[in-house]
Each structure stands twice: as structure tokens, then as C-alpha cells.
């Protein structure tokens, strides 16, 4: 982009910014006027103002209240000019796919120009949209405003309360559905668990292999000592070996047999652990896991009741967790 073009774009952005700020001020003034005049129409406030400050009451009544429609039409004419100017700029800049999309996108601006009490409230949306636009441009930082912090805090409280009630109602409906269903456990087994049986078996076998490998690698010395102790105790209780020890050179033979058997037993354990990664062992573990899952998936009337109760209590626990009002802790911290 050339320097003159960039300078022209910056001037145009500044012009938009000044115009938006002016419209924000005018909309704020108009909303303030609407609020004051609405309060003026209330008989108790009107009578109180007339009793406390009759001159102010008379001045407002003659200068503003009786000319309220005229004053409001002046604001409306400016707002209508803003809508038409924004529409023209949108067409010139081709912001939307069709030239007539602008009034539908900014419907609150268009309807807010209608000088009727119901439509005047839409000017609040106009003010909010302008503030959001200024926030995006970096002209203001609404998040630092105390008013924004106040509304943002209680907006979060409102959203949390609403979402908690919706979630609690949904969980209660789920509990009722589980209680009314006669074949929930069966459908859960057939439609959810059974199609994933192969994946579950593979996962169980993989975790078993990983667990045994890791445990043996960390405790192989203790395993060998335990095997040696077990072999020694078994041989000491063997009557034939006891008689062998009484023969000449029998003690040496017995010790040699003990060492050999301990070594053989340790090697058997080691080979068994190494064999966990073999296809044959994986097939064995898969068969065992599959048999276990089949037994677990077997559904009878008692199993159905137990599963139903577990689900209901789980949902109830979730409801209790949702019922915790965490926003109270946040407000206390602030």
C-alpha cells in the first residue's frame, strides 16, 4: 500500500471513530432523556418534584416535557442519517453480499429510529453495538470499567445458575428414563460394550503385559531371591533329599542340586516374563480377557438392577456436584 493511500485510510478510520463517539454520546443523551421523562410521568415522582422544586418542575415541563416529541425527532433524524450513511458506506465498501443486507443486519438501528416507546428501547442495543465497535477499534477498554465488572460478575452468576438448573433437570430426566427402561442394561451391553469388545480385550492384554514387564524390571532381584528361598525351603522339606544329605558327599550333592534348581526356576520365571510379548501368550491373555468380559457382559435380572442403581447413584452424585454454587466462592474472594 502506498503512503498516500495509507494516509487516506488512516484519516477515514479517524473520521469513523469520531463519528462513532459522537453517536455514542447522542444515543446516551437520548436514553438519559427517555429515562428522565419516563420518571417525570410517574405521578408520585412528578408530585414530589413539584413540591420540592416547583421552579425546576415548571422549567422541565415547559422546556423539555411538552416538547419531548420534537426533541426526540431531532435525535431520530440524526440516527436516521447515521443509518443511511452507514448503509451507503457498506454499499461502497461491499461489506455484504447484497446491497440490501445492511438494514437486516442492523435491524435494531432501523427499528430504533421509529419514534414509538416500544422501539425506542432498541436504542440500548444500538449503544451496546457502538461500544463493542469502539472496543474492537481499541478506542476504549470496557473491561476496565467498574460498570462492566459489575454486570459481568452477575452475568456469570446468572449463567451458572441457569446452566446448573438445566443440567440438573437433564440428569433427573436421565434418571427417570433409566428407571422406566426395562432393558437398559441389555441395550447398553449390546450397543455400546459388545461392539468394542475386541478393543477392550486388546487394551487389557496390553496393560497386563506392560504392568508385568515394568514390575519385573524393577523387582527382578527380589523375584530371584524369593524363588531361591522357595526352592531351598521346598528341598529342605523333601525327605529323599534329607536322606541324601546323610550319605558321604551327600551334602555337596544336595547343595549342587539346590543351586541348579534355583537357577532353573529363576530362568523359568525370566523366560516366562520374556514370553509375555510372544503371540502365543498374547492369544492366551486375549482368550482369558475375552472370557472375563463375556462373564461380565452376562445380564440377568439381578445384574440389571445393580447396573441401574449404579447409574442412578452416579447421576445423583453429578447432580450434587452441579448444585455446588462456586460463584459464591468467587464473590467472597473478590
mmCIF file of C-alpha atoms in Angstrom:
data_model
loop_
_atom_site.group_PDB
_atom_site.id
_atom_site.type_symbol
_atom_site.label_atom_id
_atom_site.label_comp_id
_atom_site.label_asym_id
_atom_site.label_seq_id
_atom_site.Cartn_x
_atom_site.Cartn_y
_atom_site.Cartn_z
ATOM 1 C CA UNK A 1 0.000 0.000 0.000
ATOM 2 C CA UNK A 2 1.368 3.405 -0.985
ATOM 3 C CA UNK A 3 1.925 6.174 1.543
ATOM 4 C CA UNK A 4 -0.915 8.454 0.259
ATOM 5 C CA UNK A 5 -3.340 5.519 0.295
ATOM 6 C CA UNK A 6 -2.317 4.543 3.838
ATOM 7 C CA UNK A 7 -2.687 8.146 4.990
ATOM 8 C CA UNK A 8 -6.125 8.361 3.398
ATOM 9 C CA UNK A 9 -7.175 5.117 5.102
ATOM 10 C CA UNK A 10 -5.988 6.384 8.477
ATOM 11 C CA UNK A 11 -7.912 9.643 8.049
ATOM 12 C CA UNK A 12 -11.025 7.696 7.139
ATOM 13 C CA UNK A 13 -10.640 5.446 10.200
ATOM 14 C CA UNK A 14 -10.234 8.501 12.433
ATOM 15 C CA UNK A 15 -13.347 10.026 10.865
ATOM 16 C CA UNK A 16 -15.298 6.835 11.556
ATOM 17 C CA UNK A 17 -14.017 6.826 15.123
ATOM 18 C CA UNK A 18 -15.044 10.447 15.748
ATOM 19 C CA UNK A 19 -18.462 9.806 14.218
ATOM 20 C CA UNK A 20 -18.995 6.671 16.330
ATOM 21 C CA UNK A 21 -18.038 8.526 19.502
ATOM 22 C CA UNK A 22 -20.452 11.328 18.591
ATOM 23 C CA UNK A 23 -23.259 8.826 18.009
ATOM 24 C CA UNK A 24 -22.466 7.135 21.342
ATOM 25 C CA UNK A 25 -22.774 10.487 23.104
ATOM 26 C CA UNK A 26 -26.041 11.293 21.309
ATOM 27 C CA UNK A 27 -27.567 7.873 21.992
ATOM 28 C CA UNK A 28 -26.536 8.109 25.652
ATOM 29 C CA UNK A 29 -28.080 11.573 25.909
ATOM 30 C CA UNK A 30 -31.257 10.376 24.204
ATOM 31 C CA UNK A 31 -31.557 7.359 26.511
ATOM 32 C CA UNK A 32 -30.983 9.591 29.525
ATOM 33 C CA UNK A 33 -33.710 11.917 28.250
ATOM 34 C CA UNK A 34 -36.078 8.965 27.796
ATOM 35 C CA UNK A 35 -35.349 7.769 31.339
ATOM 36 C CA UNK A 36 -35.827 11.196 32.929
ATOM 37 C CA UNK A 37 -39.048 11.881 31.026
ATOM 38 C CA UNK A 38 -40.405 8.432 31.896
ATOM 39 C CA UNK A 39 -39.726 9.123 35.577
ATOM 40 C CA UNK A 40 -41.330 12.553 35.195
ATOM 41 C CA UNK A 41 -44.527 10.864 34.020
ATOM 42 C CA UNK A 42 -44.814 8.848 37.234
ATOM 43 C CA UNK A 43 -47.373 10.650 39.449
ATOM 44 C CA UNK A 44 -45.535 10.181 42.790
ATOM 45 C CA UNK A 45 -42.216 11.450 41.390
ATOM 46 C CA UNK A 46 -43.923 14.245 39.492
ATOM 47 C CA UNK A 47 -45.754 15.421 42.592
ATOM 48 C CA UNK A 48 -42.629 15.111 44.738
ATOM 49 C CA UNK A 49 -40.524 17.178 42.304
ATOM 50 C CA UNK A 50 -43.262 19.816 42.107
ATOM 51 C CA UNK A 51 -43.395 20.026 45.892
ATOM 52 C CA UNK A 52 -39.624 20.123 46.433
ATOM 53 C CA UNK A 53 -38.547 22.247 43.446
ATOM 54 C CA UNK A 54 -41.525 23.888 41.760
ATOM 55 C CA UNK A 55 -39.352 26.145 39.610
ATOM 56 C CA UNK A 56 -37.318 23.184 38.304
ATOM 57 C CA UNK A 57 -40.539 21.260 37.716
ATOM 58 C CA UNK A 58 -42.028 24.148 35.770
ATOM 59 C CA UNK A 59 -38.843 24.680 33.736
ATOM 60 C CA UNK A 60 -38.538 20.995 32.783
ATOM 61 C CA UNK A 61 -42.234 20.718 31.986
ATOM 62 C CA UNK A 62 -42.280 23.736 29.702
ATOM 63 C CA UNK A 63 -38.821 23.407 28.123
ATOM 64 C CA UNK A 64 -38.492 19.629 27.694
ATOM 65 C CA UNK A 65 -41.559 17.560 28.551
ATOM 66 C CA UNK A 66 -44.014 19.499 26.418
ATOM 67 C CA UNK A 67 -41.506 19.478 23.556
ATOM 68 C CA UNK A 68 -40.390 15.909 24.084
ATOM 69 C CA UNK A 69 -41.617 14.619 20.716
ATOM 70 C CA UNK A 70 -39.875 17.458 18.887
ATOM 71 C CA UNK A 71 -36.619 16.860 20.739
ATOM 72 C CA UNK A 72 -36.867 13.118 20.156
ATOM 73 C CA UNK A 73 -37.487 13.679 16.441
ATOM 74 C CA UNK A 74 -34.267 15.689 16.284
ATOM 75 C CA UNK A 75 -32.407 12.705 17.711
ATOM 76 C CA UNK A 76 -34.277 10.377 15.361
ATOM 77 C CA UNK A 77 -33.278 12.451 12.344
ATOM 78 C CA UNK A 78 -29.621 12.230 13.347
ATOM 79 C CA UNK A 79 -29.896 8.486 13.969
ATOM 80 C CA UNK A 80 -31.653 8.010 10.625
ATOM 81 C CA UNK A 81 -28.881 9.960 8.930
ATOM 82 C CA UNK A 82 -26.354 7.681 10.616
ATOM 83 C CA UNK A 83 -28.190 4.585 9.362
ATOM 84 C CA UNK A 84 -28.345 5.925 5.797
ATOM 85 C CA UNK A 85 -24.679 6.953 5.896
ATOM 86 C CA UNK A 86 -23.673 3.555 7.243
ATOM 87 C CA UNK A 87 -25.748 1.851 4.560
ATOM 88 C CA UNK A 88 -24.111 3.933 1.843
ATOM 89 C CA UNK A 89 -20.631 3.164 3.192
ATOM 90 C CA UNK A 90 -21.469 -0.549 3.374
ATOM 91 C CA UNK A 91 -22.517 -0.472 -0.292
ATOM 92 C CA UNK A 92 -19.403 1.462 -1.297
ATOM 93 C CA UNK A 93 -17.091 -0.893 0.616
ATOM 94 C CA UNK A 94 -19.078 -4.011 -0.395
ATOM 95 C CA UNK A 95 -19.244 -5.329 3.137
ATOM 96 C CA UNK A 96 -22.173 -7.641 2.403
ATOM 97 C CA UNK A 97 -23.091 -9.925 -0.470
ATOM 98 C CA UNK A 98 -26.157 -7.837 -1.380
ATOM 99 C CA UNK A 99 -26.718 -4.106 -1.102
ATOM 100 C CA UNK A 100 -29.971 -4.528 0.836
ATOM 101 C CA UNK A 101 -28.474 -6.708 3.603
ATOM 102 C CA UNK A 102 -27.422 -3.741 5.768
ATOM 103 C CA UNK A 103 -30.845 -2.854 7.286
ATOM 104 C CA UNK A 104 -31.430 -6.523 8.136
ATOM 105 C CA UNK A 105 -28.040 -6.882 9.815
ATOM 106 C CA UNK A 106 -28.541 -3.601 11.710
ATOM 107 C CA UNK A 107 -32.252 -4.110 12.341
ATOM 108 C CA UNK A 108 -32.029 -2.596 15.840
ATOM 109 C CA UNK A 109 -30.658 0.638 14.350
ATOM 110 C CA UNK A 110 -33.507 0.829 11.843
ATOM 111 C CA UNK A 111 -36.293 -0.011 14.298
ATOM 112 C CA UNK A 112 -34.781 2.258 16.944
ATOM 113 C CA UNK A 113 -35.416 5.219 14.646
ATOM 114 C CA UNK A 114 -39.181 4.703 14.954
ATOM 115 C CA UNK A 115 -40.388 7.335 17.493
ATOM 116 C CA UNK A 116 -42.578 4.962 19.496
ATOM 117 C CA UNK A 117 -41.991 3.927 23.100
ATOM 118 C CA UNK A 118 -41.528 0.221 22.343
ATOM 119 C CA UNK A 119 -38.997 0.814 19.571
ATOM 120 C CA UNK A 120 -37.066 3.492 21.473
ATOM 121 C CA UNK A 121 -35.762 0.805 23.832
ATOM 122 C CA UNK A 122 -33.883 -0.726 20.885
ATOM 123 C CA UNK A 123 -31.553 2.254 21.054
ATOM 124 C CA UNK A 124 -29.946 0.492 24.014
ATOM 125 C CA UNK A 125 -28.831 -2.229 21.578
ATOM 126 C CA UNK A 126 -27.520 0.497 19.303
ATOM 127 C CA UNK A 127 -25.445 1.897 22.151
ATOM 128 C CA UNK A 128 -24.117 -1.549 23.031
ATOM 129 C CA UNK A 129 -23.150 -2.271 19.407
ATOM 130 C CA UNK A 130 -21.327 1.057 19.166
ATOM 131 C CA UNK A 131 -19.421 0.384 22.388
ATOM 132 C CA UNK A 132 -18.426 -3.053 21.089
ATOM 133 C CA UNK A 133 -17.210 -1.455 17.857
ATOM 134 C CA UNK A 134 -15.130 1.088 19.781
ATOM 135 C CA UNK A 135 -13.760 -1.747 21.908
ATOM 136 C CA UNK A 136 -12.629 -3.603 18.790
ATOM 137 C CA UNK A 137 -11.003 -0.462 17.416
ATOM 138 C CA UNK A 138 -9.083 -0.038 20.665
ATOM 139 C CA UNK A 139 -10.586 3.382 21.370
ATOM 140 C CA UNK A 140 -11.937 2.226 24.726
ATOM 141 C CA UNK A 141 -11.412 -0.707 27.083
ATOM 142 C CA UNK A 142 -14.775 -1.665 28.514
ATOM 143 C CA UNK A 143 -13.239 -4.417 30.623
ATOM 144 C CA UNK A 144 -11.667 -1.821 32.902
ATOM 145 C CA UNK A 145 -14.961 -0.114 33.625
ATOM 146 C CA UNK A 146 -16.473 -0.736 37.046
ATOM 147 C CA UNK A 147 -19.915 -0.914 35.489
ATOM 148 C CA UNK A 148 -18.738 -3.649 33.119
ATOM 149 C CA UNK A 149 -17.121 -5.556 36.000
ATOM 150 C CA UNK A 150 -20.359 -5.320 37.978
ATOM 151 C CA UNK A 151 -22.573 -6.601 35.168
ATOM 152 C CA UNK A 152 -20.004 -9.182 34.064
ATOM 153 C CA UNK A 153 -19.836 -10.624 37.577
ATOM 154 C CA UNK A 154 -23.581 -11.041 37.961
ATOM 155 C CA UNK A 155 -23.961 -12.168 34.371
ATOM 156 C CA UNK A 156 -21.641 -15.073 35.152
ATOM 157 C CA UNK A 157 -23.666 -15.810 38.287
ATOM 158 C CA UNK A 158 -26.871 -15.814 36.243
ATOM 159 C CA UNK A 159 -25.399 -18.063 33.550
ATOM 160 C CA UNK A 160 -24.041 -20.506 36.132
ATOM 161 C CA UNK A 161 -27.383 -20.729 37.911
ATOM 162 C CA UNK A 162 -29.281 -21.229 34.651
ATOM 163 C CA UNK A 163 -26.856 -23.829 33.316
ATOM 164 C CA UNK A 164 -26.859 -25.672 36.658
ATOM 165 C CA UNK A 165 -30.649 -25.858 36.677
ATOM 166 C CA UNK A 166 -30.752 -27.061 33.089
ATOM 167 C CA UNK A 167 -28.086 -29.689 33.790
ATOM 168 C CA UNK A 168 -29.853 -30.838 36.973
ATOM 169 C CA UNK A 169 -33.142 -31.163 35.132
ATOM 170 C CA UNK A 170 -31.458 -33.099 32.347
ATOM 171 C CA UNK A 171 -29.814 -35.517 34.791
ATOM 172 C CA UNK A 172 -33.135 -36.014 36.592
ATOM 173 C CA UNK A 173 -34.750 -36.861 33.267
ATOM 174 C CA UNK A 174 -31.973 -39.363 32.597
ATOM 175 C CA UNK A 175 -32.581 -40.982 35.985
ATOM 176 C CA UNK A 176 -36.277 -41.297 35.200
ATOM 177 C CA UNK A 177 -35.519 -42.825 31.808
ATOM 178 C CA UNK A 178 -33.154 -45.373 33.370
ATOM 179 C CA UNK A 179 -35.770 -46.327 35.958
ATOM 180 C CA UNK A 180 -38.544 -46.672 33.377
ATOM 181 C CA UNK A 181 -36.462 -48.683 30.920
ATOM 182 C CA UNK A 182 -36.774 -52.456 31.246
ATOM 183 C CA UNK A 183 -33.827 -53.384 29.048
ATOM 184 C CA UNK A 184 -31.418 -50.509 29.553
ATOM 185 C CA UNK A 185 -28.547 -52.695 30.761
ATOM 186 C CA UNK A 186 -29.082 -55.145 27.919
ATOM 187 C CA UNK A 187 -29.068 -52.379 25.320
ATOM 188 C CA UNK A 188 -26.017 -50.800 26.962
ATOM 189 C CA UNK A 189 -24.213 -54.122 26.731
ATOM 190 C CA UNK A 190 -25.245 -54.960 23.180
ATOM 191 C CA UNK A 191 -24.991 -51.497 21.610
ATOM 192 C CA UNK A 192 -22.088 -49.909 23.486
ATOM 193 C CA UNK A 193 -19.805 -52.502 25.064
ATOM 194 C CA UNK A 194 -20.180 -55.542 22.818
ATOM 195 C CA UNK A 195 -19.105 -53.734 19.592
ATOM 196 C CA UNK A 196 -15.942 -52.623 21.411
ATOM 197 C CA UNK A 197 -15.151 -55.988 22.969
ATOM 198 C CA UNK A 198 -12.108 -56.626 20.753
ATOM 199 C CA UNK A 199 -10.643 -53.220 21.598
ATOM 200 C CA UNK A 200 -11.241 -53.814 25.313
ATOM 201 C CA UNK A 201 -9.553 -57.232 25.158
ATOM 202 C CA UNK A 202 -6.527 -55.771 23.369
ATOM 203 C CA UNK A 203 -6.293 -52.953 25.889
ATOM 204 C CA UNK A 204 -6.489 -55.334 28.866
ATOM 205 C CA UNK A 205 -3.792 -57.592 27.383
ATOM 206 C CA UNK A 206 -1.558 -54.618 26.592
ATOM 207 C CA UNK A 207 -1.879 -53.168 30.078
ATOM 208 C CA UNK A 208 -1.245 -56.544 31.695
ATOM 209 C CA UNK A 209 1.887 -57.059 29.619
ATOM 210 C CA UNK A 210 3.138 -53.540 30.374
ATOM 211 C CA UNK A 211 2.435 -53.889 34.094
ATOM 212 C CA UNK A 212 4.198 -57.257 34.418
ATOM 213 C CA UNK A 213 7.210 -56.107 32.375
ATOM 214 C CA UNK A 214 7.611 -52.954 34.418
ATOM 215 C CA UNK A 215 7.157 -54.718 37.753
ATOM 216 C CA UNK A 216 9.669 -57.445 36.857
ATOM 217 C CA UNK A 217 12.233 -54.934 35.589
ATOM 218 C CA UNK A 218 12.019 -53.004 38.855
ATOM 219 C CA UNK A 219 11.947 -56.049 41.171
ATOM 220 C CA UNK A 220 13.788 -58.837 39.333
ATOM 221 C CA UNK A 221 16.395 -59.246 42.089
ATOM 222 C CA UNK A 222 13.694 -59.638 44.736
ATOM 223 C CA UNK A 223 11.931 -62.151 42.485
ATOM 224 C CA UNK A 224 15.102 -64.241 42.100
ATOM 225 C CA UNK A 225 15.744 -64.161 45.848
ATOM 226 C CA UNK A 226 12.179 -65.224 46.522
ATOM 227 C CA UNK A 227 12.438 -68.103 44.025
ATOM 228 C CA UNK A 228 15.736 -69.239 45.572
ATOM 229 C CA UNK A 229 14.239 -69.116 49.067
ATOM 230 C CA UNK A 230 11.196 -71.039 47.895
ATOM 231 C CA UNK A 231 13.355 -73.740 46.268
ATOM 232 C CA UNK A 232 15.550 -74.022 49.376
ATOM 233 C CA UNK A 233 12.564 -74.404 51.684
ATOM 234 C CA UNK A 234 10.987 -76.990 49.404
ATOM 235 C CA UNK A 235 14.181 -79.028 49.242
ATOM 236 C CA UNK A 236 14.651 -78.869 52.998
ATOM 237 C CA UNK A 237 11.191 -80.346 53.462
ATOM 238 C CA UNK A 238 11.891 -83.149 50.965
ATOM 239 C CA UNK A 239 12.513 -86.474 52.754
ATOM 240 C CA UNK A 240 14.511 -88.023 49.905
ATOM 241 C CA UNK A 241 16.924 -85.100 49.898
ATOM 242 C CA UNK A 242 17.254 -85.325 53.669
ATOM 243 C CA UNK A 243 18.360 -88.956 53.388
ATOM 244 C CA UNK A 244 20.720 -87.950 50.581
ATOM 245 C CA UNK A 245 22.453 -85.440 52.867
ATOM 246 C CA UNK A 246 23.316 -88.265 55.291
ATOM 247 C CA UNK A 247 25.340 -90.124 52.661
ATOM 248 C CA UNK A 248 29.034 -89.407 52.098
ATOM 249 C CA UNK A 249 29.378 -86.357 49.850
ATOM 250 C CA UNK A 250 25.602 -86.056 50.075
ATOM 251 C CA UNK A 251 25.747 -82.503 51.443
ATOM 252 C CA UNK A 252 27.723 -81.303 48.437
ATOM 253 C CA UNK A 253 25.347 -83.060 46.063
ATOM 254 C CA UNK A 254 22.360 -81.527 47.853
ATOM 255 C CA UNK A 255 23.841 -78.014 47.620
ATOM 256 C CA UNK A 256 24.625 -78.542 43.946
ATOM 257 C CA UNK A 257 21.066 -79.676 43.299
ATOM 258 C CA UNK A 258 19.723 -76.715 45.253
ATOM 259 C CA UNK A 259 21.768 -74.229 43.226
ATOM 260 C CA UNK A 260 20.821 -75.934 39.969
ATOM 261 C CA UNK A 261 17.115 -75.993 40.787
ATOM 262 C CA UNK A 262 17.187 -72.349 41.940
ATOM 263 C CA UNK A 263 18.910 -71.359 38.722
ATOM 264 C CA UNK A 264 16.436 -73.380 36.670
ATOM 265 C CA UNK A 265 13.453 -71.857 38.499
ATOM 266 C CA UNK A 266 14.816 -68.326 38.047
ATOM 267 C CA UNK A 267 15.403 -68.977 34.356
ATOM 268 C CA UNK A 268 11.869 -70.324 34.012
ATOM 269 C CA UNK A 269 10.482 -67.148 35.591
ATOM 270 C CA UNK A 270 12.705 -64.993 33.381
ATOM 271 C CA UNK A 271 11.697 -66.855 30.243
ATOM 272 C CA UNK A 272 8.043 -66.646 31.238
ATOM 273 C CA UNK A 273 8.312 -62.881 31.631
ATOM 274 C CA UNK A 274 10.093 -62.565 28.286
ATOM 275 C CA UNK A 275 7.412 -64.729 26.737
ATOM 276 C CA UNK A 276 4.716 -62.178 27.575
ATOM 277 C CA UNK A 277 5.407 -60.449 24.265
ATOM 278 C CA UNK A 278 5.026 -63.653 22.264
ATOM 279 C CA UNK A 279 1.958 -64.093 20.026
ATOM 280 C CA UNK A 280 1.015 -67.271 21.874
ATOM 281 C CA UNK A 281 0.900 -65.550 25.262
ATOM 282 C CA UNK A 282 -0.997 -62.606 23.806
ATOM 283 C CA UNK A 283 -3.512 -65.050 22.387
ATOM 284 C CA UNK A 284 -3.817 -66.709 25.806
ATOM 285 C CA UNK A 285 -4.310 -63.382 27.577
ATOM 286 C CA UNK A 286 -6.817 -62.356 24.913
ATOM 287 C CA UNK A 287 -8.796 -65.541 25.474
ATOM 288 C CA UNK A 288 -8.765 -65.044 29.244
ATOM 289 C CA UNK A 289 -9.760 -61.386 28.948
ATOM 290 C CA UNK A 290 -12.451 -62.267 26.433
ATOM 291 C CA UNK A 291 -13.856 -64.900 28.775
ATOM 292 C CA UNK A 292 -13.813 -62.394 31.614
ATOM 293 C CA UNK A 293 -15.606 -59.772 29.546
ATOM 294 C CA UNK A 294 -18.184 -62.335 28.408
ATOM 295 C CA UNK A 295 -18.861 -63.196 32.037
ATOM 296 C CA UNK A 296 -19.060 -59.504 32.880
ATOM 297 C CA UNK A 297 -21.443 -58.831 29.986
ATOM 298 C CA UNK A 298 -23.815 -61.576 31.057
ATOM 299 C CA UNK A 299 -27.021 -59.807 32.058
ATOM 300 C CA UNK A 300 -29.728 -61.207 34.304
ATOM 301 C CA UNK A 301 -32.369 -59.553 36.451
ATOM 302 C CA UNK A 302 -30.028 -59.002 39.399
ATOM 303 C CA UNK A 303 -27.274 -57.569 37.173
ATOM 304 C CA UNK A 304 -29.799 -55.262 35.566
ATOM 305 C CA UNK A 305 -30.887 -53.918 38.957
ATOM 306 C CA UNK A 306 -27.309 -53.411 40.134
ATOM 307 C CA UNK A 307 -26.310 -51.606 36.929
ATOM 308 C CA UNK A 308 -29.412 -49.428 37.098
ATOM 309 C CA UNK A 309 -28.683 -48.484 40.709
ATOM 310 C CA UNK A 310 -25.048 -47.667 39.898
ATOM 311 C CA UNK A 311 -26.114 -45.386 37.047
ATOM 312 C CA UNK A 312 -28.766 -43.651 39.137
ATOM 313 C CA UNK A 313 -26.362 -43.042 42.026
ATOM 314 C CA UNK A 314 -23.707 -41.788 39.603
ATOM 315 C CA UNK A 315 -26.173 -39.304 38.118
ATOM 316 C CA UNK A 316 -27.213 -38.259 41.620
ATOM 317 C CA UNK A 317 -23.576 -37.621 42.525
ATOM 318 C CA UNK A 318 -23.230 -35.454 39.421
ATOM 319 C CA UNK A 319 -26.326 -33.508 40.460
ATOM 320 C CA UNK A 320 -24.823 -32.899 43.902
ATOM 321 C CA UNK A 321 -21.610 -31.709 42.275
ATOM 322 C CA UNK A 322 -23.501 -29.361 39.962
ATOM 323 C CA UNK A 323 -25.523 -27.977 42.877
ATOM 324 C CA UNK A 324 -22.349 -26.511 44.418
ATOM 325 C CA UNK A 325 -22.557 -22.744 43.913
ATOM 326 C CA UNK A 326 -18.978 -21.949 43.002
ATOM 327 C CA UNK A 327 -19.830 -18.345 42.218
ATOM 328 C CA UNK A 328 -20.209 -17.739 45.964
ATOM 329 C CA UNK A 329 -16.535 -18.576 46.485
ATOM 330 C CA UNK A 330 -15.552 -16.271 43.617
ATOM 331 C CA UNK A 331 -17.581 -13.400 45.061
ATOM 332 C CA UNK A 332 -16.080 -13.999 48.515
ATOM 333 C CA UNK A 333 -12.566 -13.889 47.044
ATOM 334 C CA UNK A 334 -13.329 -10.565 45.418
#
